[in-house]
PDB file of C-alpha atoms in Angstrom:
ATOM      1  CA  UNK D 411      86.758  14.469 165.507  1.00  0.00           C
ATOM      2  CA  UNK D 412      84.084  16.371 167.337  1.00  0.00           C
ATOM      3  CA  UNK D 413      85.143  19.466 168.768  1.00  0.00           C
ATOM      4  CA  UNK D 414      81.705  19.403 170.349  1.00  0.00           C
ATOM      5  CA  UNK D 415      82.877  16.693 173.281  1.00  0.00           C
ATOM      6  CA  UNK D 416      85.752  16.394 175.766  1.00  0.00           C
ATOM      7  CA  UNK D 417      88.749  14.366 174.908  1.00  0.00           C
ATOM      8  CA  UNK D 418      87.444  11.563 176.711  1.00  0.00           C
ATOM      9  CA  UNK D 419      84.587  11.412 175.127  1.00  0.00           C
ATOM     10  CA  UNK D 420      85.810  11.747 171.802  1.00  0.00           C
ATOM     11  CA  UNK D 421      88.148   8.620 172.608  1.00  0.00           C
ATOM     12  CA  UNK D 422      84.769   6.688 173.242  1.00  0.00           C
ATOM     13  CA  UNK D 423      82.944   7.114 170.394  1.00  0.00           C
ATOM     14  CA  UNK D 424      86.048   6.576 168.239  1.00  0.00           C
ATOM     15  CA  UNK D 425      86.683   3.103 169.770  1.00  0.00           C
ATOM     16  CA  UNK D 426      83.136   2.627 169.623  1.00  0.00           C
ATOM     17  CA  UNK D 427      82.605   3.625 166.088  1.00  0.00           C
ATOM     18  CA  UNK D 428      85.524   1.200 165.109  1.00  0.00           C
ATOM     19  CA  UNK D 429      84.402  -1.617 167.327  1.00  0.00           C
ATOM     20  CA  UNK D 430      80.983  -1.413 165.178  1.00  0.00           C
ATOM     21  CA  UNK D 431      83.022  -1.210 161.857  1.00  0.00           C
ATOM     22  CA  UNK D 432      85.019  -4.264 162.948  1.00  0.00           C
ATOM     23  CA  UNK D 433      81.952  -6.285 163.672  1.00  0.00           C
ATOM     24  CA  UNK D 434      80.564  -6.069 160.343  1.00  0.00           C
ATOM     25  CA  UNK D 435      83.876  -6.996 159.263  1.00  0.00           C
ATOM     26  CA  UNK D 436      83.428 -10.399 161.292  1.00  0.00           C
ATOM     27  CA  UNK D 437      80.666 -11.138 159.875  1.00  0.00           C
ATOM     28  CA  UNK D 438      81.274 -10.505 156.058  1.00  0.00           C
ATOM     29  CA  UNK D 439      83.819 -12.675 156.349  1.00  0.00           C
ATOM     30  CA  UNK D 440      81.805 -15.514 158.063  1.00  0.00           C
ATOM     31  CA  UNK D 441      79.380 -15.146 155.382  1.00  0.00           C
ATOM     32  CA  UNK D 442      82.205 -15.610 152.983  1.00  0.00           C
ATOM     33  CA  UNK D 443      83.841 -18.488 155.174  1.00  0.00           C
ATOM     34  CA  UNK D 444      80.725 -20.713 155.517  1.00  0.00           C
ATOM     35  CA  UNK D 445      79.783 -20.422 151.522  1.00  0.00           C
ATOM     36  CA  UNK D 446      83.279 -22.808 151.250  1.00  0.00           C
ATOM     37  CA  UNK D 447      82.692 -24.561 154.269  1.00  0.00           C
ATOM     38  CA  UNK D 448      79.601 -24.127 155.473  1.00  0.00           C
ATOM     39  CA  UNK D 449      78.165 -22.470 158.905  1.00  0.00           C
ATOM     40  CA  UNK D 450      78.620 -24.875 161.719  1.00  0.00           C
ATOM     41  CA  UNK D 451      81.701 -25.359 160.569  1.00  0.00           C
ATOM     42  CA  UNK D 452      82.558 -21.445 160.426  1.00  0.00           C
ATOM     43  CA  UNK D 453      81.612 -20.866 163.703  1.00  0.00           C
ATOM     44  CA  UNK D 454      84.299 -23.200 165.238  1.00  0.00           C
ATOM     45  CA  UNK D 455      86.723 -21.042 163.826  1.00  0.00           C
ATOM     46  CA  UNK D 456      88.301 -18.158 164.951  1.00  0.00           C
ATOM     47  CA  UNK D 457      88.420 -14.616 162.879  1.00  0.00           C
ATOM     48  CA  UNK D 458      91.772 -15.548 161.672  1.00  0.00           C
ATOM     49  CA  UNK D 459      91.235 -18.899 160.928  1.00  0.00           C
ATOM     50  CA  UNK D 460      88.357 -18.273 158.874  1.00  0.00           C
ATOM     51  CA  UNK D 461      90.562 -16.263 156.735  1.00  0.00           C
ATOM     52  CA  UNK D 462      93.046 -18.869 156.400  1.00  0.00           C
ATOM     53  CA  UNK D 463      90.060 -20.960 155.025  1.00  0.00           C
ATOM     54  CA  UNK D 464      88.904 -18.770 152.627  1.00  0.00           C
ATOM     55  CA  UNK D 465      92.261 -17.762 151.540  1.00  0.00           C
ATOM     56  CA  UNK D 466      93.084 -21.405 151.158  1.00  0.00           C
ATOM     57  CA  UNK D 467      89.936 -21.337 148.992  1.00  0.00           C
ATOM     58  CA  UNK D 468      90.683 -18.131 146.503  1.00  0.00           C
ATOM     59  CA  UNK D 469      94.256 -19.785 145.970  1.00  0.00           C
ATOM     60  CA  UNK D 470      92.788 -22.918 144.083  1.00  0.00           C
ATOM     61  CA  UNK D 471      91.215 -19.838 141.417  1.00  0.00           C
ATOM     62  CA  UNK D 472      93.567 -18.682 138.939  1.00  0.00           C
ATOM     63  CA  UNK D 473      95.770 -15.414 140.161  1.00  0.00           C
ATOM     64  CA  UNK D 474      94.099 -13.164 138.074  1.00  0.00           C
ATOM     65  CA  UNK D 475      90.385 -14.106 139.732  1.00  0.00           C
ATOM     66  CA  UNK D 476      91.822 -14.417 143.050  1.00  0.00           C
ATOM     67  CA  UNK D 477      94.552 -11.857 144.268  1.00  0.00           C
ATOM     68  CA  UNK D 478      92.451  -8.607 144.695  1.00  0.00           C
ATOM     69  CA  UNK D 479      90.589 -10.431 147.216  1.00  0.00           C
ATOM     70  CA  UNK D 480      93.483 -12.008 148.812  1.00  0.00           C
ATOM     71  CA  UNK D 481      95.072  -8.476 149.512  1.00  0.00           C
ATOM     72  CA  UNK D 482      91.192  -7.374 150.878  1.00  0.00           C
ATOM     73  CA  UNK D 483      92.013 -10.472 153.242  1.00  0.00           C
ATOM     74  CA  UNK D 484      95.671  -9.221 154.141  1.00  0.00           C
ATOM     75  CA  UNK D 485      94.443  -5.938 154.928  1.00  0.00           C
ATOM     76  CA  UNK D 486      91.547  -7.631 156.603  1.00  0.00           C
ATOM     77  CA  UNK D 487      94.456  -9.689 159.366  1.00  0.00           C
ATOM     78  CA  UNK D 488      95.984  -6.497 159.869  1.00  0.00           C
ATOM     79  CA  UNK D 489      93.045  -4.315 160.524  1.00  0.00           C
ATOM     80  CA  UNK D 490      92.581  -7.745 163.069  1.00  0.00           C
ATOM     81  CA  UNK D 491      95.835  -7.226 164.596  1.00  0.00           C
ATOM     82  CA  UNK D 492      95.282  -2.924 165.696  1.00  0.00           C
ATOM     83  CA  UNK D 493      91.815  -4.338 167.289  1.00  0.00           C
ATOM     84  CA  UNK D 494      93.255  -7.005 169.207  1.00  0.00           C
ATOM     85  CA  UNK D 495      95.919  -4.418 170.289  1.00  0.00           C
ATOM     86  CA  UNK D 496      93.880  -1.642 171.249  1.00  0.00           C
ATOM     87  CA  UNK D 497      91.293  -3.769 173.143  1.00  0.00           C
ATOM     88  CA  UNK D 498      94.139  -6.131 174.949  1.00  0.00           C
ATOM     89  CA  UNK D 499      96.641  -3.594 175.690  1.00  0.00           C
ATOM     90  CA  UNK D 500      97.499  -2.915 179.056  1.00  0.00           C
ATOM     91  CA  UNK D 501      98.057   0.596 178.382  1.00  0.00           C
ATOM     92  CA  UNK D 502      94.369   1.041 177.640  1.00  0.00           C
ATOM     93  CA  UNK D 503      93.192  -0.061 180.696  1.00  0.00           C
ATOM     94  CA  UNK D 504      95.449   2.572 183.003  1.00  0.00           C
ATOM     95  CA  UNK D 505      98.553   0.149 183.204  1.00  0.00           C
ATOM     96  CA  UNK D 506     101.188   2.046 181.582  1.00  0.00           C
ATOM     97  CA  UNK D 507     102.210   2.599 177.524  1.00  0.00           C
ATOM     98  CA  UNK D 508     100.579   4.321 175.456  1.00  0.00           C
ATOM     99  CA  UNK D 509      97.747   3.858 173.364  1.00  0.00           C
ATOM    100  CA  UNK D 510      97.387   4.581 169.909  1.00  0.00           C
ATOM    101  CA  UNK D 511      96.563   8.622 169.272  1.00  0.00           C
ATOM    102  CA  UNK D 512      93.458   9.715 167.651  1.00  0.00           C
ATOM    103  CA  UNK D 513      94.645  10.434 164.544  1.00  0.00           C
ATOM    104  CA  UNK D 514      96.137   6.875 164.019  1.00  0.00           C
ATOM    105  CA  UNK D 515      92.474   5.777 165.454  1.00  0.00           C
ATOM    106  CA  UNK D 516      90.850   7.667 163.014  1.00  0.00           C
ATOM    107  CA  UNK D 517      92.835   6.677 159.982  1.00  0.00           C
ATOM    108  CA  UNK D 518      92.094   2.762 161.258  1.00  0.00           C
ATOM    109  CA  UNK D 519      88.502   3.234 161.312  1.00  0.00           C
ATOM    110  CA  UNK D 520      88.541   5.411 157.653  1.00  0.00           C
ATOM    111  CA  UNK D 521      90.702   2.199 156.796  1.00  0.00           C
ATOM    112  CA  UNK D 522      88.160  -0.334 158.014  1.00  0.00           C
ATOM    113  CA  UNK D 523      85.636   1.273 155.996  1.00  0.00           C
ATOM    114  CA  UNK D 524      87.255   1.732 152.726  1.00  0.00           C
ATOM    115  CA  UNK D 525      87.910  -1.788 152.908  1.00  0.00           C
ATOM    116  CA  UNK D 526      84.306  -2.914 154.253  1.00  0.00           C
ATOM    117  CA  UNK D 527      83.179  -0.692 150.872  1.00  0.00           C
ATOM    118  CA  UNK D 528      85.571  -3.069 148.548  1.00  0.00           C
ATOM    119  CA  UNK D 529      84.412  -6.426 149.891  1.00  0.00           C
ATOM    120  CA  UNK D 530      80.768  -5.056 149.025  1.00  0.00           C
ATOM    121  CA  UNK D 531      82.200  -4.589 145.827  1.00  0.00           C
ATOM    122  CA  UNK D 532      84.081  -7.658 145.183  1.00  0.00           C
TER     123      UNK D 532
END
């Protein structure tokens, strides 16, 4: 966090930083989608579905080739799941709930690039 800037603030650039993070996650894994299927294909597909397909893909590798990748992917769908929370929740937007805290936004986007960093890797 940035002492430097109001709560507010700080709340912005953290959503910001992990919308950014999340984007490049979209895309490594449409890279990796249209290698199997190719891009026009890829782009009819939806962020989840193109992890179906290339899970669908690493499963026809032996287990030993295949399953670090598959739990990248897993941790990929969940990381999926927070942003679709945080940017469809009604709370967000003023209507009530609560919103996730700024530590638990921070260890998402530390998350998100620890696992960007191993699918460079892999």
């Amino acid at each position: 966090m940035r002492p430097d800037l109001l709560p507010d603030q700080q709340w912005k650039l953290m959503l910001g930083s992990f919308i950014h993070e999340f984007s490049r996650l979209e895309a490594h894994v449409f890279i990796l989608c249209a290698r199997s299927i190719g891009t026009d294909d890829t782009r009819k597909l939806t962020f989840g579905k193109r992890l179906d397909r290339i899970k669908a893909s690493l499963k026809q590798q032996s287990p030993a080739n295949s399953e670090g990748m598959l739990g990248l992917l897993r941790e990929a769908r969940g990381l999926a799941e927070f942003r679709n929370g945080l940017l469809h929740n009604t709370a967000f937007h003023g209507m009530g709930g609560s919103a996730p805290q700024m530590e638990e936004m921070e260890a998402r986007l530390q998350q998100l690039e620890l696992l960007l960093d191993a699918l460079a890797l892999a």
